[in-house]
Amino acid sequence: MRDRSSGAWAGRGAGRSGRLARPLLLVLSTVFLYTAVTVSSGWNASAAAASRQRTLAALGDSYSSGEGSPPFDVLAPRCRRSSQAWPRRLAAMEPSTTVALFAACSGATTDALNESFKGEQPQLTQLRRLRTAPDIVTITIGGNDIGFSNVILSCFAWKCFWDGKDKRELDHITKELPDVLSANYAAVKAVAPHSRIVVVGYPDIFPSSQHKNTCKWLSNTERRQLTSLNSQLNRVIRRAAADADVEYVATDRTLRGHEICTKDSWVAPIGLFPPARDLSAHPTARGQQAIATAVDRRLSTDRLSTDRR
């Protein structure tokens, strides 16, 4: 038998309690539905926006193109864009998202944003020519400006810094790069003023301690220098993003425990000759997924303003 109190939900002889119960149920149901839609919409989109296709544009260098995780797109082989690149993995994690522009290119410096590179139009020109501005624009840039890849190759061939010091690279990072990065991030924002601009930092690719290091060619001093150099680069990138009023996503810990020279590395080993040379020190498919997860986590937060920490 049904309890008598159930009659109140049908509006039969419930008196004052019945009149109160139905409005209360309606309010609770509305709150539940609103909460469900808000949680499921993802990437700070409204419920209406969640039903439409979101678009993503990926700019930058080899750390966005997916170098380290072949095979690469055959239409633009020189830029070495991988199907496993984290921007593409990121889009795959959000079914309503597609990559509208994949302009990131291996070897790109900040100049590639405004100048032709490897036979392609400037990346900002490609962004500007999209029929519809993308919802999100991601970018990794700056590592090639300081010649980080050449430093790493020199570590393997002989030693990281020819005179034993990293002063040249640090001076470039701290004195020249900040203004260059801020200006270019602002330029990206100017081209896509209504898009969410997300600057992505570089992951730490060397072991956090020497006892985890399995490479005989990498001394403890060199390991510490390289880790410090990457940390300083990320600090400058973070500050430049803040100055340009765009977002920053830290990825320095995404490969923790899986750096190069560890037993379970998610980073391609270093080689002096092609094709291993080109893949050197770049995240493999598992590393790409780890970066995609970190960026997705940030995009799913409610913080739309620049991270100024």
PDB file of C-alpha atoms in Angstrom:
ATOM      1  CA  MET A   1       0.000   0.000   0.000  1.00  0.00           C
ATOM      2  CA  ARG A   2       1.076   3.576  -0.624  1.00  0.00           C
ATOM      3  CA  ASP A   3       1.615   5.762   2.418  1.00  0.00           C
ATOM      4  CA  ARG A   4      -1.002   8.447   2.867  1.00  0.00           C
ATOM      5  CA  SER A   5       1.609  11.122   2.691  1.00  0.00           C
ATOM      6  CA  SER A   6       2.094  10.230  -0.981  1.00  0.00           C
ATOM      7  CA  GLY A   7      -1.252  11.834  -1.636  1.00  0.00           C
ATOM      8  CA  ALA A   8       0.335  15.208  -1.061  1.00  0.00           C
ATOM      9  CA  TRP A   9       2.491  14.815  -4.228  1.00  0.00           C
ATOM     10  CA  ALA A  10      -0.697  14.153  -6.219  1.00  0.00           C
ATOM     11  CA  GLY A  11      -2.389  17.211  -4.695  1.00  0.00           C
ATOM     12  CA  ARG A  12      -5.137  15.191  -2.986  1.00  0.00           C
ATOM     13  CA  GLY A  13      -6.270  16.465   0.430  1.00  0.00           C
ATOM     14  CA  ALA A  14      -2.816  17.532   1.489  1.00  0.00           C
ATOM     15  CA  GLY A  15      -3.780  20.902   2.900  1.00  0.00           C
ATOM     16  CA  ARG A  16      -0.943  23.351   3.577  1.00  0.00           C
ATOM     17  CA  SER A  17       1.778  20.676   3.282  1.00  0.00           C
ATOM     18  CA  GLY A  18       0.595  19.770  -0.207  1.00  0.00           C
ATOM     19  CA  ARG A  19       0.645  23.359  -1.361  1.00  0.00           C
ATOM     20  CA  LEU A  20       4.223  23.715  -0.094  1.00  0.00           C
ATOM     21  CA  ALA A  21       5.489  20.375  -1.336  1.00  0.00           C
ATOM     22  CA  ARG A  22       4.957  20.877  -5.048  1.00  0.00           C
ATOM     23  CA  PRO A  23       6.763  24.255  -5.268  1.00  0.00           C
ATOM     24  CA  LEU A  24       9.599  22.819  -3.194  1.00  0.00           C
ATOM     25  CA  LEU A  25       9.888  19.821  -5.515  1.00  0.00           C
ATOM     26  CA  LEU A  26       9.897  22.123  -8.530  1.00  0.00           C
ATOM     27  CA  VAL A  27      12.713  24.230  -7.033  1.00  0.00           C
ATOM     28  CA  LEU A  28      14.803  21.173  -6.159  1.00  0.00           C
ATOM     29  CA  SER A  29      14.320  19.710  -9.638  1.00  0.00           C
ATOM     30  CA  THR A  30      15.345  22.989 -11.261  1.00  0.00           C
ATOM     31  CA  VAL A  31      18.476  23.226  -9.112  1.00  0.00           C
ATOM     32  CA  PHE A  32      19.420  19.648  -9.937  1.00  0.00           C
ATOM     33  CA  LEU A  33      19.018  20.159 -13.678  1.00  0.00           C
ATOM     34  CA  TYR A  34      20.969  23.432 -13.626  1.00  0.00           C
ATOM     35  CA  THR A  35      23.812  21.793 -11.690  1.00  0.00           C
ATOM     36  CA  ALA A  36      23.925  18.815 -14.037  1.00  0.00           C
ATOM     37  CA  VAL A  37      24.122  21.017 -17.121  1.00  0.00           C
ATOM     38  CA  THR A  38      26.796  23.244 -15.580  1.00  0.00           C
ATOM     39  CA  VAL A  39      29.003  20.323 -14.593  1.00  0.00           C
ATOM     40  CA  SER A  40      28.708  18.537 -17.922  1.00  0.00           C
ATOM     41  CA  SER A  41      29.218  21.548 -20.179  1.00  0.00           C
ATOM     42  CA  GLY A  42      33.013  21.610 -19.749  1.00  0.00           C
ATOM     43  CA  TRP A  43      35.689  24.214 -20.554  1.00  0.00           C
ATOM     44  CA  ASN A  44      33.611  27.004 -18.926  1.00  0.00           C
ATOM     45  CA  ALA A  45      31.001  26.885 -21.681  1.00  0.00           C
ATOM     46  CA  SER A  46      27.352  27.748 -21.103  1.00  0.00           C
ATOM     47  CA  ALA A  47      24.732  25.057 -21.609  1.00  0.00           C
ATOM     48  CA  ALA A  48      23.854  26.553 -24.987  1.00  0.00           C
ATOM     49  CA  ALA A  49      27.488  26.656 -26.063  1.00  0.00           C
ATOM     50  CA  ALA A  50      28.008  23.076 -24.917  1.00  0.00           C
ATOM     51  CA  SER A  51      25.592  21.851 -27.577  1.00  0.00           C
ATOM     52  CA  ARG A  52      27.619  23.404 -30.403  1.00  0.00           C
ATOM     53  CA  GLN A  53      31.005  22.438 -31.733  1.00  0.00           C
ATOM     54  CA  ARG A  54      33.940  24.167 -30.096  1.00  0.00           C
ATOM     55  CA  THR A  55      37.054  24.945 -32.089  1.00  0.00           C
ATOM     56  CA  LEU A  56      40.724  24.951 -31.147  1.00  0.00           C
ATOM     57  CA  ALA A  57      43.727  26.557 -32.856  1.00  0.00           C
ATOM     58  CA  ALA A  58      47.212  25.283 -31.963  1.00  0.00           C
ATOM     59  CA  LEU A  59      50.189  27.568 -32.542  1.00  0.00           C
ATOM     60  CA  GLY A  60      53.837  27.259 -31.623  1.00  0.00           C
ATOM     61  CA  ASP A  61      56.800  24.938 -31.936  1.00  0.00           C
ATOM     62  CA  SER A  62      57.656  21.241 -31.785  1.00  0.00           C
ATOM     63  CA  TYR A  63      56.248  20.949 -28.260  1.00  0.00           C
ATOM     64  CA  SER A  64      52.832  21.546 -29.786  1.00  0.00           C
ATOM     65  CA  SER A  65      53.370  19.914 -33.178  1.00  0.00           C
ATOM     66  CA  GLY A  66      53.982  16.547 -31.521  1.00  0.00           C
ATOM     67  CA  GLU A  67      57.640  16.018 -32.402  1.00  0.00           C
ATOM     68  CA  GLY A  68      58.711  12.831 -30.670  1.00  0.00           C
ATOM     69  CA  SER A  69      55.592  10.886 -31.576  1.00  0.00           C
ATOM     70  CA  PRO A  70      55.653   9.793 -35.253  1.00  0.00           C
ATOM     71  CA  PRO A  71      54.153   9.264 -37.790  1.00  0.00           C
ATOM     72  CA  PHE A  72      53.647  12.830 -38.967  1.00  0.00           C
ATOM     73  CA  ASP A  73      51.209  14.477 -41.365  1.00  0.00           C
ATOM     74  CA  VAL A  74      52.272  13.912 -44.964  1.00  0.00           C
ATOM     75  CA  LEU A  75      50.821  17.190 -46.268  1.00  0.00           C
ATOM     76  CA  ALA A  76      53.317  19.291 -44.323  1.00  0.00           C
ATOM     77  CA  PRO A  77      56.150  16.891 -43.453  1.00  0.00           C
ATOM     78  CA  ARG A  78      58.651  19.597 -42.555  1.00  0.00           C
ATOM     79  CA  CYS A  79      56.555  20.808 -39.627  1.00  0.00           C
ATOM     80  CA  ARG A  80      56.329  17.257 -38.247  1.00  0.00           C
ATOM     81  CA  ARG A  81      52.769  17.387 -36.950  1.00  0.00           C
ATOM     82  CA  SER A  82      51.755  14.205 -35.199  1.00  0.00           C
ATOM     83  CA  SER A  83      48.333  12.617 -34.931  1.00  0.00           C
ATOM     84  CA  GLN A  84      49.251  12.058 -31.275  1.00  0.00           C
ATOM     85  CA  ALA A  85      50.201  15.700 -30.604  1.00  0.00           C
ATOM     86  CA  TRP A  86      48.688  16.930 -27.368  1.00  0.00           C
ATOM     87  CA  PRO A  87      46.419  19.562 -29.024  1.00  0.00           C
ATOM     88  CA  ARG A  88      44.807  16.754 -31.015  1.00  0.00           C
ATOM     89  CA  ARG A  89      44.631  14.514 -27.960  1.00  0.00           C
ATOM     90  CA  LEU A  90      43.062  17.425 -26.093  1.00  0.00           C
ATOM     91  CA  ALA A  91      40.336  17.780 -28.709  1.00  0.00           C
ATOM     92  CA  ALA A  92      39.740  14.025 -28.603  1.00  0.00           C
ATOM     93  CA  MET A  93      39.108  14.284 -24.851  1.00  0.00           C
ATOM     94  CA  GLU A  94      36.242  16.720 -25.500  1.00  0.00           C
ATOM     95  CA  PRO A  95      33.885  15.177 -28.113  1.00  0.00           C
ATOM     96  CA  SER A  96      32.369  18.565 -28.966  1.00  0.00           C
ATOM     97  CA  THR A  97      35.765  20.038 -29.880  1.00  0.00           C
ATOM     98  CA  THR A  98      37.622  20.050 -33.195  1.00  0.00           C
ATOM     99  CA  VAL A  99      41.017  21.410 -34.205  1.00  0.00           C
ATOM    100  CA  ALA A 100      40.227  24.238 -36.629  1.00  0.00           C
ATOM    101  CA  LEU A 101      43.885  25.157 -37.140  1.00  0.00           C
ATOM    102  CA  PHE A 102      47.049  23.172 -36.434  1.00  0.00           C
ATOM    103  CA  ALA A 103      49.801  25.638 -37.290  1.00  0.00           C
ATOM    104  CA  ALA A 104      52.408  24.549 -34.736  1.00  0.00           C
ATOM    105  CA  CYS A 105      55.644  23.671 -36.521  1.00  0.00           C
ATOM    106  CA  SER A 106      58.818  21.939 -35.430  1.00  0.00           C
ATOM    107  CA  GLY A 107      61.720  24.344 -35.016  1.00  0.00           C
ATOM    108  CA  ALA A 108      59.541  27.439 -34.850  1.00  0.00           C
ATOM    109  CA  THR A 109      60.749  30.488 -32.954  1.00  0.00           C
ATOM    110  CA  THR A 110      58.680  33.538 -32.098  1.00  0.00           C
ATOM    111  CA  ASP A 111      59.571  34.860 -35.572  1.00  0.00           C
ATOM    112  CA  ALA A 112      57.383  32.135 -37.111  1.00  0.00           C
ATOM    113  CA  LEU A 113      54.326  33.867 -35.700  1.00  0.00           C
ATOM    114  CA  ASN A 114      54.871  36.844 -37.975  1.00  0.00           C
ATOM    115  CA  GLU A 115      57.105  35.479 -40.750  1.00  0.00           C
ATOM    116  CA  SER A 116      56.911  32.568 -43.172  1.00  0.00           C
ATOM    117  CA  PHE A 117      58.551  29.418 -41.845  1.00  0.00           C
ATOM    118  CA  LYS A 118      59.315  26.157 -43.659  1.00  0.00           C
ATOM    119  CA  GLY A 119      57.244  27.269 -46.625  1.00  0.00           C
ATOM    120  CA  GLU A 120      54.147  28.073 -44.572  1.00  0.00           C
ATOM    121  CA  GLN A 121      52.446  31.371 -43.934  1.00  0.00           C
ATOM    122  CA  PRO A 122      53.086  33.128 -40.610  1.00  0.00           C
ATOM    123  CA  GLN A 123      51.118  31.411 -37.901  1.00  0.00           C
ATOM    124  CA  LEU A 124      49.223  34.576 -37.002  1.00  0.00           C
ATOM    125  CA  THR A 125      48.259  35.002 -40.656  1.00  0.00           C
ATOM    126  CA  GLN A 126      46.861  31.476 -40.651  1.00  0.00           C
ATOM    127  CA  LEU A 127      44.929  32.285 -37.474  1.00  0.00           C
ATOM    128  CA  ARG A 128      43.621  35.538 -38.927  1.00  0.00           C
ATOM    129  CA  ARG A 129      42.351  33.816 -42.072  1.00  0.00           C
ATOM    130  CA  LEU A 130      40.054  31.423 -40.263  1.00  0.00           C
ATOM    131  CA  ARG A 131      36.456  32.117 -41.228  1.00  0.00           C
ATOM    132  CA  THR A 132      35.390  31.989 -37.610  1.00  0.00           C
ATOM    133  CA  ALA A 133      37.586  32.817 -34.654  1.00  0.00           C
ATOM    134  CA  PRO A 134      38.371  29.682 -32.622  1.00  0.00           C
ATOM    135  CA  ASP A 135      37.040  29.333 -29.107  1.00  0.00           C
ATOM    136  CA  ILE A 136      40.511  28.493 -27.790  1.00  0.00           C
ATOM    137  CA  VAL A 137      44.014  29.302 -29.033  1.00  0.00           C
ATOM    138  CA  THR A 138      46.949  27.415 -27.496  1.00  0.00           C
ATOM    139  CA  ILE A 139      50.637  28.169 -27.954  1.00  0.00           C
ATOM    140  CA  THR A 140      54.054  26.899 -26.883  1.00  0.00           C
ATOM    141  CA  ILE A 141      56.924  29.122 -27.946  1.00  0.00           C
ATOM    142  CA  GLY A 142      60.295  30.376 -26.740  1.00  0.00           C
ATOM    143  CA  GLY A 143      62.409  27.241 -26.397  1.00  0.00           C
ATOM    144  CA  ASN A 144      63.925  27.563 -29.857  1.00  0.00           C
ATOM    145  CA  ASP A 145      64.604  31.262 -29.316  1.00  0.00           C
ATOM    146  CA  ILE A 146      67.233  30.315 -26.725  1.00  0.00           C
ATOM    147  CA  GLY A 147      68.514  27.295 -28.689  1.00  0.00           C
ATOM    148  CA  PHE A 148      67.494  24.793 -26.025  1.00  0.00           C
ATOM    149  CA  SER A 149      67.556  21.840 -28.428  1.00  0.00           C
ATOM    150  CA  ASN A 150      71.129  22.590 -29.470  1.00  0.00           C
ATOM    151  CA  VAL A 151      72.165  22.773 -25.836  1.00  0.00           C
ATOM    152  CA  ILE A 152      70.656  19.337 -25.203  1.00  0.00           C
ATOM    153  CA  LEU A 153      72.397  17.839 -28.244  1.00  0.00           C
ATOM    154  CA  SER A 154      75.706  19.288 -27.088  1.00  0.00           C
ATOM    155  CA  CYS A 155      75.155  17.613 -23.700  1.00  0.00           C
ATOM    156  CA  PHE A 156      74.992  14.260 -25.432  1.00  0.00           C
ATOM    157  CA  ALA A 157      77.918  14.907 -27.805  1.00  0.00           C
ATOM    158  CA  TRP A 158      80.320  16.405 -25.278  1.00  0.00           C
ATOM    159  CA  LYS A 159      79.009  18.674 -22.533  1.00  0.00           C
ATOM    160  CA  CYS A 160      75.984  20.935 -22.155  1.00  0.00           C
ATOM    161  CA  PHE A 161      77.757  24.273 -22.053  1.00  0.00           C
ATOM    162  CA  TRP A 162      81.062  24.602 -23.854  1.00  0.00           C
ATOM    163  CA  ASP A 163      82.611  26.745 -21.113  1.00  0.00           C
ATOM    164  CA  GLY A 164      80.826  24.893 -18.331  1.00  0.00           C
ATOM    165  CA  LYS A 165      78.472  27.804 -17.682  1.00  0.00           C
ATOM    166  CA  ASP A 166      74.911  28.566 -18.763  1.00  0.00           C
ATOM    167  CA  LYS A 167      75.203  32.367 -18.488  1.00  0.00           C
ATOM    168  CA  ARG A 168      74.545  33.075 -22.184  1.00  0.00           C
ATOM    169  CA  GLU A 169      71.285  31.155 -22.207  1.00  0.00           C
ATOM    170  CA  LEU A 170      70.135  32.621 -18.890  1.00  0.00           C
ATOM    171  CA  ASP A 171      70.917  36.150 -20.053  1.00  0.00           C
ATOM    172  CA  HIS A 172      68.859  35.596 -23.196  1.00  0.00           C
ATOM    173  CA  ILE A 173      65.959  34.233 -21.163  1.00  0.00           C
ATOM    174  CA  THR A 174      65.920  36.987 -18.573  1.00  0.00           C
ATOM    175  CA  LYS A 175      66.937  40.025 -20.635  1.00  0.00           C
ATOM    176  CA  GLU A 176      65.679  39.533 -24.202  1.00  0.00           C
ATOM    177  CA  LEU A 177      62.891  36.973 -24.158  1.00  0.00           C
ATOM    178  CA  PRO A 178      60.378  38.624 -21.763  1.00  0.00           C
ATOM    179  CA  ASP A 179      59.532  41.567 -24.021  1.00  0.00           C
ATOM    180  CA  VAL A 180      59.517  39.368 -27.128  1.00  0.00           C
ATOM    181  CA  LEU A 181      57.082  36.909 -25.582  1.00  0.00           C
ATOM    182  CA  SER A 182      54.792  39.579 -24.126  1.00  0.00           C
ATOM    183  CA  ALA A 183      54.554  41.330 -27.500  1.00  0.00           C
ATOM    184  CA  ASN A 184      53.779  38.114 -29.344  1.00  0.00           C
ATOM    185  CA  TYR A 185      51.182  36.935 -26.839  1.00  0.00           C
ATOM    186  CA  ALA A 186      49.526  40.335 -27.155  1.00  0.00           C
ATOM    187  CA  ALA A 187      49.617  39.952 -30.950  1.00  0.00           C
ATOM    188  CA  VAL A 188      47.841  36.587 -30.695  1.00  0.00           C
ATOM    189  CA  LYS A 189      45.203  38.190 -28.497  1.00  0.00           C
ATOM    190  CA  ALA A 190      44.778  41.042 -30.969  1.00  0.00           C
ATOM    191  CA  VAL A 191      44.177  38.621 -33.834  1.00  0.00           C
ATOM    192  CA  ALA A 192      41.668  36.577 -31.803  1.00  0.00           C
ATOM    193  CA  PRO A 193      40.272  39.028 -29.221  1.00  0.00           C
ATOM    194  CA  HIS A 194      37.258  36.901 -28.360  1.00  0.00           C
ATOM    195  CA  SER A 195      39.129  33.608 -28.101  1.00  0.00           C
ATOM    196  CA  ARG A 196      40.510  32.086 -24.935  1.00  0.00           C
ATOM    197  CA  ILE A 197      44.305  32.420 -25.309  1.00  0.00           C
ATOM    198  CA  VAL A 198      46.211  29.712 -23.456  1.00  0.00           C
ATOM    199  CA  VAL A 199      49.999  29.800 -23.200  1.00  0.00           C
ATOM    200  CA  VAL A 200      51.371  26.365 -22.354  1.00  0.00           C
ATOM    201  CA  GLY A 201      54.693  25.989 -20.561  1.00  0.00           C
ATOM    202  CA  TYR A 202      57.364  23.360 -21.169  1.00  0.00           C
ATOM    203  CA  PRO A 203      57.526  20.111 -19.194  1.00  0.00           C
ATOM    204  CA  ASP A 204      60.604  19.163 -17.213  1.00  0.00           C
ATOM    205  CA  ILE A 205      62.263  16.501 -19.366  1.00  0.00           C
ATOM    206  CA  PHE A 206      65.232  15.654 -17.126  1.00  0.00           C
ATOM    207  CA  PRO A 207      65.158  13.547 -13.936  1.00  0.00           C
ATOM    208  CA  SER A 208      64.364  15.394 -10.724  1.00  0.00           C
ATOM    209  CA  SER A 209      67.296  13.695  -8.957  1.00  0.00           C
ATOM    210  CA  GLN A 210      70.531  12.059 -10.032  1.00  0.00           C
ATOM    211  CA  HIS A 211      69.710   8.662  -8.540  1.00  0.00           C
ATOM    212  CA  LYS A 212      66.887   8.366 -11.120  1.00  0.00           C
ATOM    213  CA  ASN A 213      69.270   9.168 -13.974  1.00  0.00           C
ATOM    214  CA  THR A 214      70.197   6.149 -16.129  1.00  0.00           C
ATOM    215  CA  CYS A 215      72.254   8.107 -18.707  1.00  0.00           C
ATOM    216  CA  LYS A 216      76.019   8.051 -18.247  1.00  0.00           C
ATOM    217  CA  TRP A 217      76.451  11.089 -20.500  1.00  0.00           C
ATOM    218  CA  LEU A 218      74.406  13.325 -18.166  1.00  0.00           C
ATOM    219  CA  SER A 219      76.324  14.488 -15.107  1.00  0.00           C
ATOM    220  CA  ASN A 220      74.607  15.732 -11.973  1.00  0.00           C
ATOM    221  CA  THR A 221      75.856  19.271 -12.613  1.00  0.00           C
ATOM    222  CA  GLU A 222      74.518  19.251 -16.178  1.00  0.00           C
ATOM    223  CA  ARG A 223      71.203  17.759 -15.063  1.00  0.00           C
ATOM    224  CA  ARG A 224      70.779  20.538 -12.514  1.00  0.00           C
ATOM    225  CA  GLN A 225      71.759  23.213 -15.034  1.00  0.00           C
ATOM    226  CA  LEU A 226      69.279  21.968 -17.609  1.00  0.00           C
ATOM    227  CA  THR A 227      66.469  21.676 -15.077  1.00  0.00           C
ATOM    228  CA  SER A 228      67.192  25.173 -13.793  1.00  0.00           C
ATOM    229  CA  LEU A 229      67.274  26.564 -17.321  1.00  0.00           C
ATOM    230  CA  ASN A 230      63.868  25.085 -18.117  1.00  0.00           C
ATOM    231  CA  SER A 231      62.428  26.395 -14.847  1.00  0.00           C
ATOM    232  CA  GLN A 232      63.700  29.885 -15.580  1.00  0.00           C
ATOM    233  CA  LEU A 233      62.244  29.730 -19.083  1.00  0.00           C
ATOM    234  CA  ASN A 234      58.853  28.745 -17.685  1.00  0.00           C
ATOM    235  CA  ARG A 235      58.961  31.573 -15.133  1.00  0.00           C
ATOM    236  CA  VAL A 236      59.599  34.106 -17.882  1.00  0.00           C
ATOM    237  CA  ILE A 237      56.832  32.603 -20.029  1.00  0.00           C
ATOM    238  CA  ARG A 238      54.402  32.776 -17.096  1.00  0.00           C
ATOM    239  CA  ARG A 239      55.204  36.432 -16.397  1.00  0.00           C
ATOM    240  CA  ALA A 240      54.980  37.361 -20.075  1.00  0.00           C
ATOM    241  CA  ALA A 241      51.561  35.693 -20.300  1.00  0.00           C
ATOM    242  CA  ALA A 242      50.421  37.688 -17.284  1.00  0.00           C
ATOM    243  CA  ASP A 243      51.723  40.918 -18.826  1.00  0.00           C
ATOM    244  CA  ALA A 244      49.752  40.193 -22.000  1.00  0.00           C
ATOM    245  CA  ASP A 245      46.673  39.270 -19.933  1.00  0.00           C
ATOM    246  CA  VAL A 246      46.394  35.744 -21.298  1.00  0.00           C
ATOM    247  CA  GLU A 247      46.277  32.422 -19.472  1.00  0.00           C
ATOM    248  CA  TYR A 248      49.219  30.221 -18.573  1.00  0.00           C
ATOM    249  CA  VAL A 249      49.169  26.460 -18.028  1.00  0.00           C
ATOM    250  CA  ALA A 250      52.075  24.855 -16.190  1.00  0.00           C
ATOM    251  CA  THR A 251      53.136  21.453 -17.513  1.00  0.00           C
ATOM    252  CA  ASP A 252      56.505  21.147 -15.764  1.00  0.00           C
ATOM    253  CA  ARG A 253      55.366  18.179 -13.639  1.00  0.00           C
ATOM    254  CA  THR A 254      53.377  16.312 -16.258  1.00  0.00           C
ATOM    255  CA  LEU A 255      56.248  13.898 -16.990  1.00  0.00           C
ATOM    256  CA  ARG A 256      57.326  13.472 -13.362  1.00  0.00           C
ATOM    257  CA  GLY A 257      58.896  10.030 -12.971  1.00  0.00           C
ATOM    258  CA  HIS A 258      58.931   9.526 -16.749  1.00  0.00           C
ATOM    259  CA  GLU A 259      61.558  12.027 -17.875  1.00  0.00           C
ATOM    260  CA  ILE A 260      64.338  11.222 -20.298  1.00  0.00           C
ATOM    261  CA  CYS A 261      66.989   8.938 -18.792  1.00  0.00           C
ATOM    262  CA  THR A 262      64.506   7.283 -16.425  1.00  0.00           C
ATOM    263  CA  LYS A 263      63.513   3.611 -16.526  1.00  0.00           C
ATOM    264  CA  ASP A 264      60.009   4.332 -17.837  1.00  0.00           C
ATOM    265  CA  SER A 265      60.634   7.373 -20.003  1.00  0.00           C
ATOM    266  CA  TRP A 266      57.882   9.192 -21.903  1.00  0.00           C
ATOM    267  CA  VAL A 267      60.495  11.246 -23.745  1.00  0.00           C
ATOM    268  CA  ALA A 268      62.286  10.247 -26.957  1.00  0.00           C
ATOM    269  CA  PRO A 269      65.985   9.477 -26.365  1.00  0.00           C
ATOM    270  CA  ILE A 270      68.671  11.733 -27.789  1.00  0.00           C
ATOM    271  CA  GLY A 271      70.366  10.874 -31.065  1.00  0.00           C
ATOM    272  CA  LEU A 272      72.914  12.744 -33.158  1.00  0.00           C
ATOM    273  CA  PHE A 273      71.670  11.655 -36.578  1.00  0.00           C
ATOM    274  CA  PRO A 274      68.250  11.729 -38.284  1.00  0.00           C
ATOM    275  CA  PRO A 275      65.607  10.613 -37.641  1.00  0.00           C
ATOM    276  CA  ALA A 276      66.534  10.142 -33.964  1.00  0.00           C
ATOM    277  CA  ARG A 277      68.062  13.633 -33.831  1.00  0.00           C
ATOM    278  CA  ASP A 278      64.763  15.289 -34.745  1.00  0.00           C
ATOM    279  CA  LEU A 279      62.806  13.318 -32.175  1.00  0.00           C
ATOM    280  CA  SER A 280      65.350  13.933 -29.411  1.00  0.00           C
ATOM    281  CA  ALA A 281      64.046  15.113 -26.027  1.00  0.00           C
ATOM    282  CA  HIS A 282      60.417  15.421 -27.137  1.00  0.00           C
ATOM    283  CA  PRO A 283      57.469  13.715 -25.433  1.00  0.00           C
ATOM    284  CA  THR A 284      56.325  10.400 -26.879  1.00  0.00           C
ATOM    285  CA  ALA A 285      52.647   9.527 -27.291  1.00  0.00           C
ATOM    286  CA  ARG A 286      52.275   8.881 -23.547  1.00  0.00           C
ATOM    287  CA  GLY A 287      53.961  12.179 -22.802  1.00  0.00           C
ATOM    288  CA  GLN A 288      51.674  13.971 -25.257  1.00  0.00           C
ATOM    289  CA  GLN A 289      48.655  12.514 -23.486  1.00  0.00           C
ATOM    290  CA  ALA A 290      49.997  13.642 -20.117  1.00  0.00           C
ATOM    291  CA  ILE A 291      50.311  17.219 -21.394  1.00  0.00           C
ATOM    292  CA  ALA A 292      46.830  17.077 -22.945  1.00  0.00           C
ATOM    293  CA  THR A 293      45.427  15.968 -19.593  1.00  0.00           C
ATOM    294  CA  ALA A 294      47.105  18.873 -17.786  1.00  0.00           C
ATOM    295  CA  VAL A 295      45.760  21.420 -20.276  1.00  0.00           C
ATOM    296  CA  ASP A 296      42.295  19.858 -20.214  1.00  0.00           C
ATOM    297  CA  ARG A 297      42.270  20.081 -16.433  1.00  0.00           C
ATOM    298  CA  ARG A 298      43.016  23.787 -16.626  1.00  0.00           C
ATOM    299  CA  LEU A 299      40.461  24.444 -19.327  1.00  0.00           C
ATOM    300  CA  SER A 300      37.850  22.719 -17.209  1.00  0.00           C
ATOM    301  CA  THR A 301      38.332  25.096 -14.276  1.00  0.00           C
ATOM    302  CA  ASP A 302      36.260  28.180 -13.668  1.00  0.00           C
ATOM    303  CA  ARG A 303      39.236  30.516 -13.739  1.00  0.00           C
ATOM    304  CA  LEU A 304      39.080  32.430 -16.981  1.00  0.00           C
ATOM    305  CA  SER A 305      41.464  35.185 -15.954  1.00  0.00           C
ATOM    306  CA  THR A 306      45.224  35.097 -16.362  1.00  0.00           C
ATOM    307  CA  ASP A 307      47.128  33.033 -13.826  1.00  0.00           C
ATOM    308  CA  ARG A 308      49.274  35.629 -12.103  1.00  0.00           C
ATOM    309  CA  ARG A 309      50.789  33.471  -9.400  1.00  0.00           C
TER     310      ARG A 309
END
